[in-house]
Amino acid sequence: MQKIKLNNGVEIPVLGFGVFQISNPAECERAVLDAIETGYRHIDTAASYQNETQVGNALRTSGLARDEIFVTTKLWLQDANYEGAKAQFERSLNRLQLDYLDLYLIHQPYGDVHGAWRAMEELLAAGRCAPLA
Amino acid sequence: MRAIGVSNFQPDRLADLMAFNRVKPAVNQVEVNPFNQQLHAVPWMKAKGIQPEAWAPFAEGRNNLFTHPVLTEIGKQYGKSVGQVVLRWVVQRGVVALAKSVHKERMMENIDVLDFELSDLDMNRITAMDTATSAFFSHRDPAMVEWLTA
């Protein structure tokens, strides 16, 4: 899969598999597994899609090594503030059953996006990968 | 976490975020499809080192995207489906494409777009389809902001 280098050197596969509106849990899990089997190595979800758990289940079932797959999730707008970003990041990681995220996005341009951004800068700078004990 | 970014930010909001923070967004995920091409925002983001990502590249089939005569005709030339032409057009603009399907055949089709190149002429024919209007809703519509934040 062709990749593009981001401004911090991280490489992202140019084609990703999005799971927006795959709300049926079993269908979502199967779709992500099918996508991985098809060759997708980039999965795009969001807290608001309410299927991070199913994405996590599929990633685990796939047996893919963590560094072979690029995973994105997003912070929903009701939590777009400093504390919200810190807390929701942990919750998303837990649902995805991952030690780290490849990409975390502020989902919508509303709320205290500057506060949320500073929390995300700190998580990034701290190399905060694993959920807080 | 390896990178942080935003979604649905227009260039003015990106400029504001960058003005008051240290880390530049690595990515901005926005609606990109033949009807809403982000012809101003995509080059602006690239100039700032922000990677654009495309959500709803097929506009969820709105405006009869999958039977659009221009896209259909281009697809025939390359032996590709309308969906493949659209994803190729996204990637060829240097934009990351996020496609969704629950059907394995479509997944296979959607990933098979890296083995051909659209000519400048065909890229321009698709550019001409732009309406600079969201196929869904405007993030600048106050009624939409009220509804989303309620």
XYZ file of N, CA and C in Angstrom:
849
model
N 0.838 -1.212 0.000
C 0.000 0.000 0.000
C 0.868 1.254 0.000
N 0.593 2.127 -0.963
C 1.279 3.422 -1.065
C 1.039 4.254 0.199
N 2.064 4.976 0.641
C 1.918 5.796 1.847
C 2.319 7.235 1.584
N 1.807 8.126 2.427
C 2.174 9.550 2.359
C 2.806 9.901 3.697
N 3.891 10.695 3.649
C 4.564 11.090 4.877
C 3.899 12.348 5.445
N 3.516 12.280 6.721
C 2.908 13.441 7.385
C 4.007 14.413 7.836
N 3.592 15.608 8.315
C 4.577 16.653 8.654
C 5.477 16.299 9.841
N 5.175 15.190 10.528
C 6.059 14.768 11.620
C 6.812 13.487 11.262
N 6.757 13.091 9.990
C 7.513 11.926 9.539
C 6.743 10.614 9.571
N 5.591 10.610 10.253
C 4.767 9.386 10.316
C 4.160 9.123 8.935
N 4.135 7.868 8.532
C 3.595 7.526 7.222
C 2.172 6.979 7.335
N 1.317 7.431 6.428
C -0.096 7.032 6.454
C -0.462 6.378 5.114
N -1.107 5.210 5.143
C -1.547 4.577 3.886
C -2.586 5.461 3.164
N -2.430 5.634 1.857
C -3.274 6.574 1.109
C -4.738 6.146 1.025
N -4.987 4.847 1.201
C -6.368 4.377 1.188
C -6.699 3.822 2.569
N -7.788 4.307 3.124
C -8.211 3.821 4.427
C -9.609 3.238 4.346
N -9.953 2.428 5.347
C -11.293 1.854 5.427
C -12.057 2.591 6.519
N -13.148 3.251 6.160
C -13.946 4.018 7.111
C -15.118 3.201 7.611
N -15.465 3.374 8.882
C -16.547 2.561 9.461
C -17.731 3.410 9.934
N -17.862 4.631 9.391
C -19.004 5.487 9.717
C -20.299 4.795 9.299
N -21.290 4.830 10.201
C -22.618 4.265 9.916
C -22.623 2.749 9.739
N -21.591 2.066 10.247
C -21.704 0.602 10.340
C -22.037 0.348 11.807
N -23.336 0.461 12.097
C -23.751 0.479 13.500
C -24.050 -0.913 14.056
N -24.362 -1.857 13.179
C -24.602 -3.211 13.665
C -23.269 -3.804 14.128
N -23.184 -4.178 15.422
C -21.888 -4.606 15.963
C -21.251 -5.769 15.215
N -22.056 -6.809 14.938
C -21.502 -7.995 14.271
C -21.058 -7.648 12.857
N -21.859 -6.822 12.194
C -21.524 -6.437 10.821
C -20.242 -5.618 10.787
N -20.089 -4.715 11.771
C -18.899 -3.872 11.821
C -17.644 -4.728 12.007
N -17.728 -5.649 12.947
C -16.569 -6.503 13.232
C -16.183 -7.314 11.985
N -17.206 -7.857 11.338
C -16.928 -8.647 10.138
C -16.381 -7.774 9.006
N -16.939 -6.567 8.854
C -16.495 -5.678 7.781
C -15.024 -5.298 7.969
N -14.629 -5.011 9.209
C -13.228 -4.628 9.454
C -12.313 -5.823 9.178
N -12.759 -7.011 9.580
C -11.955 -8.218 9.288
C -11.831 -8.447 7.786
N -12.948 -8.266 7.070
C -12.922 -8.406 5.603
C -11.992 -7.377 4.978
N -12.043 -6.153 5.503
C -11.194 -5.076 4.961
C -9.717 -5.422 5.156
N -9.384 -5.921 6.328
C -7.991 -6.289 6.602
C -7.564 -7.423 5.670
N -8.472 -8.393 5.511
C -8.175 -9.521 4.618
C -8.013 -9.051 3.169
N -8.778 -8.017 2.806
C -8.704 -7.460 1.457
C -7.397 -6.711 1.232
N -6.770 -6.257 2.308
C -5.487 -5.563 2.159
C -5.440 -4.179 2.773
N -6.558 -3.710 3.339
C -6.554 -2.399 4.005
C -5.659 -2.469 5.243
N -4.864 -1.421 5.423
C -3.991 -1.346 6.599
C -4.184 -0.006 7.308
N -5.355 0.573 7.119
C -5.664 1.887 7.678
C -7.167 1.898 7.973
N -7.507 1.977 9.266
C -8.911 1.955 9.675
C -9.241 3.288 10.322
N -10.356 3.884 9.894
C -10.771 5.191 10.395
C -12.097 5.071 11.137
N -12.054 5.319 12.473
C -13.283 5.290 13.249
C -13.388 6.589 14.042
N -14.346 6.649 14.974
C -14.547 7.838 15.805
C -15.355 7.414 17.017
N -15.175 8.135 18.116
C -15.968 7.840 19.308
C -17.449 7.906 18.962
N -17.834 8.881 18.145
C -19.252 9.078 17.833
C -19.827 7.978 16.947
N -18.987 7.191 16.289
C -19.514 6.105 15.453
C -20.016 4.945 16.321
N -19.603 4.950 17.572
C -20.012 3.923 18.538
C -19.664 2.508 18.089
N -18.525 2.373 17.429
C -18.098 1.023 17.043
C -16.608 0.794 17.282
N -16.017 1.602 18.158
C -14.590 1.411 18.458
C -14.335 0.020 19.049
N -15.271 -0.468 19.865
C -15.091 -1.795 20.464
C -15.036 -2.870 19.382
N -15.930 -2.754 18.393
C -15.972 -3.747 17.318
C -14.716 -3.666 16.458
N -14.238 -2.432 16.214
C -12.984 -2.272 15.466
C -11.853 -2.948 16.245
N -11.812 -2.698 17.551
C -10.785 -3.305 18.396
C -10.858 -4.827 18.376
N -12.080 -5.360 18.460
C -12.247 -6.815 18.416
C -11.684 -7.386 17.109
N -12.022 -6.706 16.010
C -11.572 -7.189 14.697
C -10.049 -7.115 14.584
N -9.469 -6.022 15.082
C -8.007 -5.888 15.020
C -7.342 -7.026 15.786
N -7.908 -7.336 16.956
C -7.353 -8.398 17.788
C -7.492 -9.754 17.085
N -8.693 -9.994 16.534
C -8.957 -11.271 15.856
C -8.060 -11.446 14.629
N -7.772 -10.334 13.952
C -6.996 -10.412 12.700
C -5.599 -10.964 12.912
N -5.064 -10.773 14.117
C -3.718 -11.258 14.390
C -2.620 -10.399 13.781
N -3.001 -9.270 13.187
C -2.010 -8.355 12.604
C -1.136 -7.765 13.699
N 0.148 -7.610 13.401
C 1.029 -6.923 14.350
C 0.585 -5.463 14.423
N 0.720 -4.875 15.603
C 0.232 -3.502 15.803
C 0.847 -2.512 14.809
N 2.126 -2.678 14.507
C 2.776 -1.693 13.620
C 2.458 -1.929 12.147
N 1.616 -2.915 11.854
C 1.219 -3.165 10.465
C -0.087 -2.452 10.118
N -0.715 -1.820 11.115
C -2.009 -1.200 10.849
C -2.058 0.214 11.414
N -2.649 1.120 10.638
C -2.764 2.526 11.018
C -4.194 2.757 11.509
N -4.333 3.202 12.763
C -5.672 3.358 13.342
C -5.913 4.818 13.743
N -7.017 5.352 13.253
C -7.441 6.714 13.583
C -8.745 6.670 14.360
N -8.857 7.494 15.415
C -10.178 7.737 15.986
C -10.298 9.230 16.298
N -11.510 9.632 16.723
C -11.794 11.069 16.839
C -12.516 11.401 18.137
N -12.237 12.593 18.610
C -12.829 13.134 19.840
C -14.134 13.840 19.500
N -15.250 13.437 20.118
C -16.542 14.054 19.778
C -16.663 15.440 20.429
N -17.507 16.254 19.871
C -17.517 17.677 20.215
C -17.947 17.977 21.651
N -18.808 17.122 22.239
C -19.222 17.364 23.626
C -18.034 17.249 24.585
N -16.969 16.598 24.155
C -15.776 16.420 24.986
C -14.621 17.284 24.497
N -14.906 18.213 23.612
C -13.846 19.051 23.035
C -13.417 20.128 24.025
N -12.609 19.705 24.995
C -11.966 20.612 25.946
C -10.779 19.847 26.535
N -9.971 20.543 27.364
C -8.731 19.937 27.864
C -8.979 18.627 28.617
N -9.821 18.684 29.648
C -10.071 17.487 30.464
C -10.771 16.403 29.648
N -11.719 16.831 28.827
C -12.481 15.891 28.009
C -11.583 15.110 27.064
N -10.644 15.803 26.457
C -9.744 15.139 25.504
C -8.895 14.096 26.224
N -8.366 14.467 27.410
C -7.529 13.521 28.167
C -8.332 12.274 28.542
N -9.557 12.502 29.025
C -10.390 11.378 29.491
C -10.871 10.518 28.320
N -11.351 11.166 27.273
C -11.920 10.408 26.155
C -10.862 9.662 25.364
N -9.649 10.203 25.343
C -8.546 9.495 24.689
C -8.364 8.120 25.330
N -8.362 8.088 26.670
C -8.193 6.813 27.383
C -9.348 5.866 27.082
N -10.550 6.424 27.050
C -11.728 5.579 26.818
C -11.705 4.994 25.407
N -11.304 5.812 24.433
C -11.214 5.306 23.056
C -10.161 4.207 22.958
N -8.993 4.452 23.578
C -7.930 3.425 23.556
C -8.420 2.121 24.171
N -9.144 2.253 25.294
C -9.656 1.054 25.967
C -10.627 0.291 25.078
N -11.532 1.033 24.434
C -12.514 0.367 23.566
C -11.817 -0.292 22.373
N -10.795 0.394 21.858
C -10.060 -0.149 20.711
C -9.096 -1.258 21.139
N -8.899 -1.381 22.451
C -8.002 -2.402 23.009
C -6.589 -2.258 22.454
N -6.147 -0.983 22.368
C -4.826 -0.684 21.824
C -3.948 -0.032 22.880
N -2.629 -0.134 22.686
C -1.656 0.522 23.553
C -1.390 1.951 23.089
N -1.589 2.182 21.807
C -1.392 3.535 21.280
C -2.255 3.731 20.047
N -2.457 4.995 19.709
C -3.203 5.366 18.506
C -2.208 5.882 17.474
N -2.537 5.703 16.206
C -1.694 6.314 15.181
C -2.085 7.764 14.960
N -3.381 8.034 15.023
C -3.841 9.393 14.739
C -5.101 9.695 15.552
N -5.064 10.820 16.263
C -6.240 11.242 17.047
C -6.688 12.597 16.510
N -7.972 12.697 16.155
C -8.489 13.915 15.536
C -9.568 14.573 16.395
N -9.581 15.899 16.395
C -10.739 16.643 16.907
C -11.800 16.543 15.812
N -12.956 15.977 16.153
C -13.928 15.591 15.119
C -14.637 16.774 14.452
N -14.930 17.806 15.272
C -15.696 18.947 14.737
C -15.075 20.254 15.230
N -15.226 21.311 14.462
C -14.564 22.580 14.822
C -15.353 23.400 15.842
N -15.926 22.724 16.846
C -16.760 23.408 17.838
C -16.247 23.128 19.248
N -16.651 23.961 20.190
C -16.250 23.784 21.587
C -14.866 24.375 21.820
N -14.253 23.952 22.928
C -12.928 24.480 23.288
C -11.856 23.661 22.571
N -11.754 23.901 21.282
C -10.811 23.104 20.490
C -9.357 23.419 20.858
N -9.108 24.642 21.329
C -7.738 24.983 21.749
C -7.349 24.188 23.004
N -8.279 24.073 23.937
C -8.023 23.279 25.141
C -7.806 21.818 24.790
N -8.675 21.299 23.934
C -8.540 19.902 23.506
C -7.194 19.694 22.815
N -6.829 20.660 22.006
C -5.569 20.540 21.254
C -4.370 20.498 22.201
N -4.397 21.336 23.244
C -3.274 21.342 24.196
C -3.172 19.995 24.919
N -4.311 19.394 25.232
C -4.288 18.063 25.857
C -3.672 17.046 24.887
N -4.044 17.156 23.624
C -3.523 16.220 22.621
C -2.036 16.444 22.388
N -1.599 17.697 22.426
C -0.158 17.999 22.314
C 0.601 17.320 23.456
N 0.022 17.390 24.662
C 0.684 16.777 25.825
C 0.741 15.258 25.686
N -0.363 14.664 25.247
C -0.390 13.206 25.057
C 0.660 12.795 24.023
N 0.791 13.596 22.998
C 1.766 13.315 21.939
C 3.185 13.479 22.470
N 3.447 14.591 23.179
C 4.795 14.899 23.672
C 5.241 13.873 24.710
N 4.294 13.426 25.528
C 4.633 12.475 26.587
C 4.836 11.074 26.014
N 4.595 10.938 24.714
C 4.672 9.602 24.125
C 3.654 8.712 24.793
N 2.567 9.373 25.246
C 1.550 8.655 26.004
C 0.866 7.647 25.109
N 1.256 6.434 25.297
C 0.725 5.381 24.445
C -0.240 4.506 25.218
N 0.234 3.945 26.302
C -0.613 3.035 27.070
C -1.584 3.833 27.934
N -2.774 3.285 28.189
C -3.721 3.969 29.065
C -3.117 4.178 30.452
N -3.519 5.243 31.120
C -3.039 5.510 32.476
C -3.413 4.361 33.398
N -2.494 3.993 34.267
C -2.759 2.899 35.223
C -3.756 3.384 36.253
N 0.471 7.456 20.830
C -0.097 8.297 19.774
C 1.019 8.838 18.892
N 0.841 8.711 17.637
C 1.916 9.081 16.717
C 1.654 10.408 16.030
N 0.391 10.800 15.918
C 0.097 12.069 15.249
C -1.260 12.588 15.724
N -1.413 13.918 15.677
C -2.693 14.521 16.056
C -3.163 15.448 14.932
N -4.477 15.559 14.821
C -5.025 16.376 13.750
C -6.458 16.763 14.052
N -7.128 17.225 13.032
C -8.492 17.720 13.188
C -9.358 17.229 12.026
N -10.643 17.526 12.126
C -11.572 17.150 11.072
C -12.610 18.254 10.909
N -12.999 18.489 9.694
C -14.041 19.478 9.373
C -13.640 20.918 9.704
N -12.325 21.174 9.737
C -11.850 22.544 9.943
C -11.658 23.207 8.583
N -12.149 24.425 8.447
C -11.868 25.196 7.252
C -10.561 25.963 7.487
N -9.946 26.468 6.422
C -8.622 27.083 6.564
C -8.530 28.169 7.640
N -9.567 28.983 7.810
C -9.482 30.039 8.835
C -9.383 29.444 10.229
N -10.119 28.323 10.471
C -10.048 27.676 11.788
C -8.702 27.007 11.996
N -8.139 26.462 10.924
C -6.795 25.863 11.016
C -5.771 26.954 11.350
N -5.887 28.086 10.677
C -4.943 29.184 10.907
C -5.021 29.653 12.351
N -6.229 29.727 12.889
C -6.430 30.127 14.285
C -5.792 29.107 15.223
N -6.037 27.820 14.966
C -5.477 26.762 15.829
C -3.948 26.817 15.810
N -3.385 27.025 14.643
C -1.925 27.038 14.509
C -1.319 28.295 15.140
N -2.078 29.373 15.113
C -1.545 30.638 15.628
C -1.290 30.577 17.130
N -2.081 29.785 17.849
C -2.004 29.810 19.312
C -1.507 28.502 19.932
N -0.976 27.595 19.121
C -0.484 26.327 19.646
C 0.837 25.969 18.985
N 1.550 25.029 19.601
C 2.879 24.688 19.089
C 2.854 23.638 17.993
N 2.093 22.554 18.221
C 2.102 21.454 17.252
C 1.089 21.738 16.138
N 1.567 21.622 14.933
C 0.733 21.822 13.760
C -0.103 20.556 13.524
N -1.362 20.682 13.142
C -2.140 19.465 12.821
C -1.448 18.681 11.695
N -1.352 17.366 11.871
C -0.747 16.529 10.827
C -1.756 16.285 9.706
N -3.047 16.306 10.078
C -4.116 15.896 9.161
C -5.342 16.780 9.379
N -6.084 17.046 8.328
C -7.440 17.589 8.459
C -8.344 16.749 7.576
N -9.299 16.060 8.209
C -10.206 15.183 7.461
C -11.476 15.947 7.121
N -11.717 16.134 5.844
C -12.865 16.930 5.395
C -13.638 16.193 4.300
N -14.841 16.675 4.021
C -15.616 16.118 2.919
C -14.925 16.465 1.602
N -14.580 15.446 0.834
C -14.031 15.667 -0.516
C -14.707 14.676 -1.449
N -15.417 15.183 -2.429
C -16.018 14.347 -3.461
C -16.182 15.216 -4.703
N -16.571 14.647 -5.835
C -16.596 15.450 -7.069
C -17.511 16.676 -7.008
N -18.459 16.677 -6.063
C -19.371 17.826 -5.962
C -18.849 18.871 -4.982
N -17.955 18.459 -4.103
C -17.393 19.365 -3.084
C -15.906 19.062 -2.977
N -15.144 19.679 -3.860
C -13.757 19.252 -4.077
C -12.749 19.932 -3.175
N -13.153 20.967 -2.456
C -12.217 21.699 -1.585
C -11.067 22.253 -2.430
N -11.429 22.892 -3.525
C -10.411 23.367 -4.469
C -9.530 24.468 -3.873
N -10.065 25.211 -2.918
C -9.251 26.213 -2.239
C -8.544 25.595 -1.041
N -9.275 24.823 -0.249
C -8.734 24.322 1.028
C -7.603 23.301 0.833
N -7.729 22.418 -0.147
C -6.708 21.362 -0.308
C -5.322 21.957 -0.578
N -5.171 22.851 -1.563
C -3.840 23.439 -1.781
C -3.359 24.271 -0.587
N -4.280 24.932 0.094
C -3.903 25.734 1.266
C -3.335 24.826 2.349
N -4.022 23.725 2.622
C -3.556 22.778 3.644
C -2.187 22.228 3.266
N -2.042 21.857 2.008
C -0.761 21.291 1.567
C 0.364 22.302 1.730
N 0.082 23.556 1.431
C 1.109 24.607 1.584
C 1.521 24.734 3.043
N 0.620 24.409 3.952
C 0.910 24.506 5.389
C 1.425 23.174 5.956
N 1.556 22.173 5.121
C 2.047 20.873 5.585
C 0.996 20.041 6.298
N -0.262 20.355 6.075
C -1.359 19.594 6.689
C -1.922 18.628 5.643
N -1.908 17.345 5.959
C -2.369 16.345 5.001
C -3.898 16.300 4.952
N -4.489 16.558 3.787
C -5.954 16.411 3.697
C -6.367 14.940 3.583
N -7.452 14.599 4.281
C -8.081 13.284 4.144
C -9.509 13.513 3.666
N -10.017 12.596 2.837
C -11.353 12.743 2.260
C -12.354 11.825 2.937
N -13.379 12.428 3.585
C -14.516 11.595 4.005
C -15.612 11.718 2.961
N -16.447 10.695 2.880
C -17.526 10.631 1.880
C -17.031 10.926 0.459
N -15.982 10.221 0.001
C -15.484 10.473 -1.363
C -16.543 10.212 -2.432
N -17.514 9.341 -2.125
C -18.592 9.067 -3.094
C -19.831 9.924 -2.822
N -19.724 10.869 -1.890
C -20.882 11.678 -1.493
C -22.057 10.775 -1.083
N -21.702 9.568 -0.600
C -22.711 8.561 -0.243
C -23.698 8.331 -1.384
N -23.220 8.465 -2.592
C -24.050 8.194 -3.765
C -25.043 9.288 -4.109
N -24.954 10.407 -3.392
C -25.902 11.498 -3.687
C -25.650 12.083 -5.071
N -26.608 12.856 -5.529
C -26.544 13.480 -6.867
C -26.249 12.446 -7.961
N -26.716 11.223 -7.739
C -26.505 10.140 -8.707
C -25.045 9.964 -9.096
N -24.157 10.067 -8.113
C -22.724 9.978 -8.396
C -22.359 8.721 -9.190
N -22.937 7.575 -8.784
C -22.496 6.312 -9.393
C -22.970 6.122 -10.845
N -23.894 7.000 -11.282
C -24.316 6.906 -12.688
C -24.020 8.207 -13.424
N -23.176 9.035 -12.828
C -22.862 10.324 -13.457
C -22.227 10.095 -14.837
N -22.738 10.754 -15.875
C -22.255 10.458 -17.234
C -20.752 10.713 -17.422
N -20.218 11.782 -16.867
C -18.783 12.084 -17.047
C -17.930 11.000 -16.379
N -18.301 10.663 -15.143
C -17.525 9.659 -14.403
C -17.647 8.282 -15.062
N -18.854 7.987 -15.547
C -19.092 6.703 -16.215
C -18.235 6.599 -17.470
N -18.214 7.685 -18.227
C -17.452 7.699 -19.483
C -15.957 7.553 -19.215
N -15.464 8.252 -18.199
C -14.041 8.151 -17.835
C -13.728 6.712 -17.404
N -14.606 6.145 -16.603
C -14.398 4.778 -16.135
C -14.257 3.793 -17.288
N -15.101 3.967 -18.297
C -15.065 3.071 -19.465
C -13.709 3.115 -20.153
N -13.148 4.323 -20.263
C -11.835 4.497 -20.907
C -10.744 3.667 -20.238
N -10.815 3.593 -18.907
C -9.740 2.925 -18.154
C -10.124 1.517 -17.716
N -11.334 1.112 -18.052
C -11.808 -0.197 -17.599
C -11.988 -0.240 -16.097
N -12.449 0.897 -15.530
C -12.627 0.991 -14.080
C -14.052 1.444 -13.761
N -14.502 1.156 -12.543
C -15.836 1.584 -12.135
C -15.820 3.067 -11.773
N -17.007 3.643 -11.646
C -17.120 5.049 -11.222
C -16.450 5.239 -9.863
N -16.688 4.311 -8.951
C -16.085 4.404 -7.621
C -14.562 4.426 -7.697
N -14.012 3.591 -8.560
C -12.550 3.543 -8.697
C -12.005 4.832 -9.302
N -12.734 5.396 -10.257
C -12.317 6.668 -10.857
C -12.279 7.752 -9.778
N -13.310 7.779 -8.935
C -13.390 8.809 -7.897
C -12.250 8.642 -6.884
N -12.007 7.422 -6.436
C -10.933 7.209 -5.455
C -9.567 7.519 -6.072
N -9.396 7.146 -7.337
C -8.132 7.460 -8.020
C -7.941 8.983 -8.102
N -9.022 9.676 -8.422
C -8.975 11.141 -8.513
C -8.587 11.751 -7.159
N -9.123 11.212 -6.077
C -8.785 11.714 -4.736
C -7.294 11.505 -4.463
N -6.834 10.269 -4.659
C -5.441 9.924 -4.350
C -4.480 10.687 -5.262
N -4.871 10.834 -6.519
C -4.003 11.532 -7.478
C -3.845 13.015 -7.133
N -4.780 13.544 -6.353
C -4.644 14.926 -5.864
C -3.788 14.980 -4.596
N -3.268 13.833 -4.174
C -2.448 13.806 -2.966
C -3.273 13.862 -1.700
N -4.511 13.365 -1.784
C -5.419 13.357 -0.640
C -5.640 11.897 -0.216
N -5.642 11.637 1.077
C -5.905 10.292 1.595
C -7.405 10.013 1.466
N -7.781 8.867 0.912
C -9.195 8.547 0.684
C -9.703 7.519 1.691
N -10.846 7.812 2.294
C -11.470 6.887 3.246
C -12.785 6.403 2.647
N -12.799 5.149 2.235
C -14.019 4.604 1.646
C -14.624 3.594 2.604
N -15.945 3.505 2.553
C -16.647 2.552 3.404
C -17.458 1.601 2.535
N -17.458 0.340 2.895
C -18.379 -0.618 2.297
C -18.479 -1.794 3.239
N -19.628 -2.443 3.253
C -19.742 -3.663 4.057
C -19.683 -4.886 3.134
N -19.487 -4.637 1.828
C -19.426 -5.730 0.863
C -17.988 -5.972 0.433
N -17.563 -7.199 0.575
C -16.153 -7.512 0.321
C -15.741 -7.211 -1.132
N -16.652 -7.457 -2.066
C -16.319 -7.176 -3.470
C -16.041 -5.697 -3.687
N -16.865 -4.866 -3.029
C -16.649 -3.416 -3.143
C -15.358 -2.996 -2.460
N -15.053 -3.641 -1.338
C -13.787 -3.336 -0.646
C -12.614 -3.605 -1.581
N -12.683 -4.725 -2.289
C -11.607 -5.106 -3.206
C -11.515 -4.111 -4.356
N -12.677 -3.709 -4.839
C -12.726 -2.731 -5.931
C -12.118 -1.396 -5.468
N -12.485 -0.989 -4.249
C -12.068 0.318 -3.743
C -10.575 0.411 -3.420
N -9.943 -0.740 -3.260
C -8.513 -0.721 -2.936
C -7.681 -0.879 -4.213
N -8.357 -1.213 -5.299
C -7.667 -1.484 -6.561
C -7.642 -0.232 -7.453
N -7.026 0.827 -6.938
C -7.038 2.096 -7.694
C -5.631 2.683 -7.834
N -4.634 1.879 -7.488
C -3.266 2.411 -7.516
C -2.489 1.947 -8.747
N -3.185 1.249 -9.664
C -2.471 0.695 -10.826
C -2.808 1.429 -12.127
N -3.451 2.597 -12.008
C -3.716 3.372 -13.225
C -3.665 4.856 -12.879
N -3.524 5.672 -13.911
C -3.421 7.119 -13.690
C -4.382 7.842 -14.610
N -5.132 8.778 -14.057
C -6.049 9.581 -14.867
C -5.239 10.647 -15.606
N -5.593 10.886 -16.873
C -4.894 11.917 -17.650
C -5.254 13.296 -17.107
N -4.431 14.294 -17.443
C -4.729 15.677 -17.039
C -6.116 16.087 -17.531
N -6.429 15.660 -18.759
C -7.729 16.007 -19.329
C -8.859 15.459 -18.465
N -8.743 14.193 -18.065
C -9.803 13.580 -17.259
C -9.854 14.176 -15.854
N -8.677 14.490 -15.293
C -8.654 15.165 -13.982
C -9.412 16.499 -14.095
N -9.173 17.219 -15.184
C -9.832 18.518 -15.386
C -11.335 18.371 -15.603
N -11.724 17.300 -16.263
C -13.165 17.077 -16.483
C -13.859 16.860 -15.135
N -13.161 16.188 -14.221
C -13.754 15.986 -12.886
C -13.742 17.307 -12.115
N -12.653 18.067 -12.232
C -12.592 19.378 -11.563
C -13.809 20.225 -11.948
N -14.216 20.111 -13.202
C -15.340 20.915 -13.703
C -16.669 20.539 -13.048
N -16.703 19.403 -12.356
C -17.949 18.981 -11.693
C -18.166 19.671 -10.349
N -17.149 20.381 -9.869
C -17.238 20.968 -8.521
C -18.388 21.971 -8.411
N -19.113 21.886 -7.288
C -20.154 22.884 -7.029
C -19.797 23.702 -5.779
N -18.637 23.374 -5.174
C -18.170 24.079 -3.966
C -19.248 24.107 -2.880
N -20.068 23.065 -2.856
C -21.152 22.974 -1.882
C -21.157 21.564 -1.296
N -21.322 21.477 0.001
C -21.375 20.169 0.638
C -22.537 19.347 0.097
N -22.304 18.046 -0.068
C -23.385 17.147 -0.457
C -24.274 16.840 0.750
N -23.866 17.304 1.935
C -24.596 16.987 3.169
C -25.083 18.236 3.900
N -24.150 18.939 4.551
C -24.523 20.149 5.267
C -23.283 21.009 5.443
N -23.511 22.283 5.726
C -22.393 23.192 5.949
C -22.052 23.255 7.425
N -20.759 23.138 7.731
C -20.322 23.282 9.115
C -20.419 24.728 9.575
N -20.762 25.617 8.667
C -20.912 27.035 8.985
C -22.376 27.440 9.167
N -23.280 26.482 9.000
C -24.706 26.788 9.137
C -25.058 26.817 10.628
N -25.455 27.985 11.156
C -25.719 28.075 12.590
C -26.762 27.070 13.073
N -27.763 26.777 12.260
C -28.783 25.806 12.665
C -28.148 24.425 12.846
N -27.190 24.113 11.994
C -26.486 22.833 12.075
C -25.602 22.792 13.324
N -24.941 23.898 13.605
C -24.093 23.971 14.800
C -24.966 23.783 16.041
N -26.124 24.440 16.058
C -27.047 24.315 17.200
C -27.511 22.865 17.363
N -27.821 22.245 16.250
C -28.316 20.862 16.298
C -27.206 19.918 16.789
N -26.021 20.079 16.249
C -24.910 19.194 16.614
C -24.477 19.357 18.065
N -24.569 20.574 18.572
C -24.051 20.841 19.919
C -25.132 20.735 20.983
N -26.369 20.451 20.573
C -27.478 20.396 21.537
C -27.289 19.256 22.527
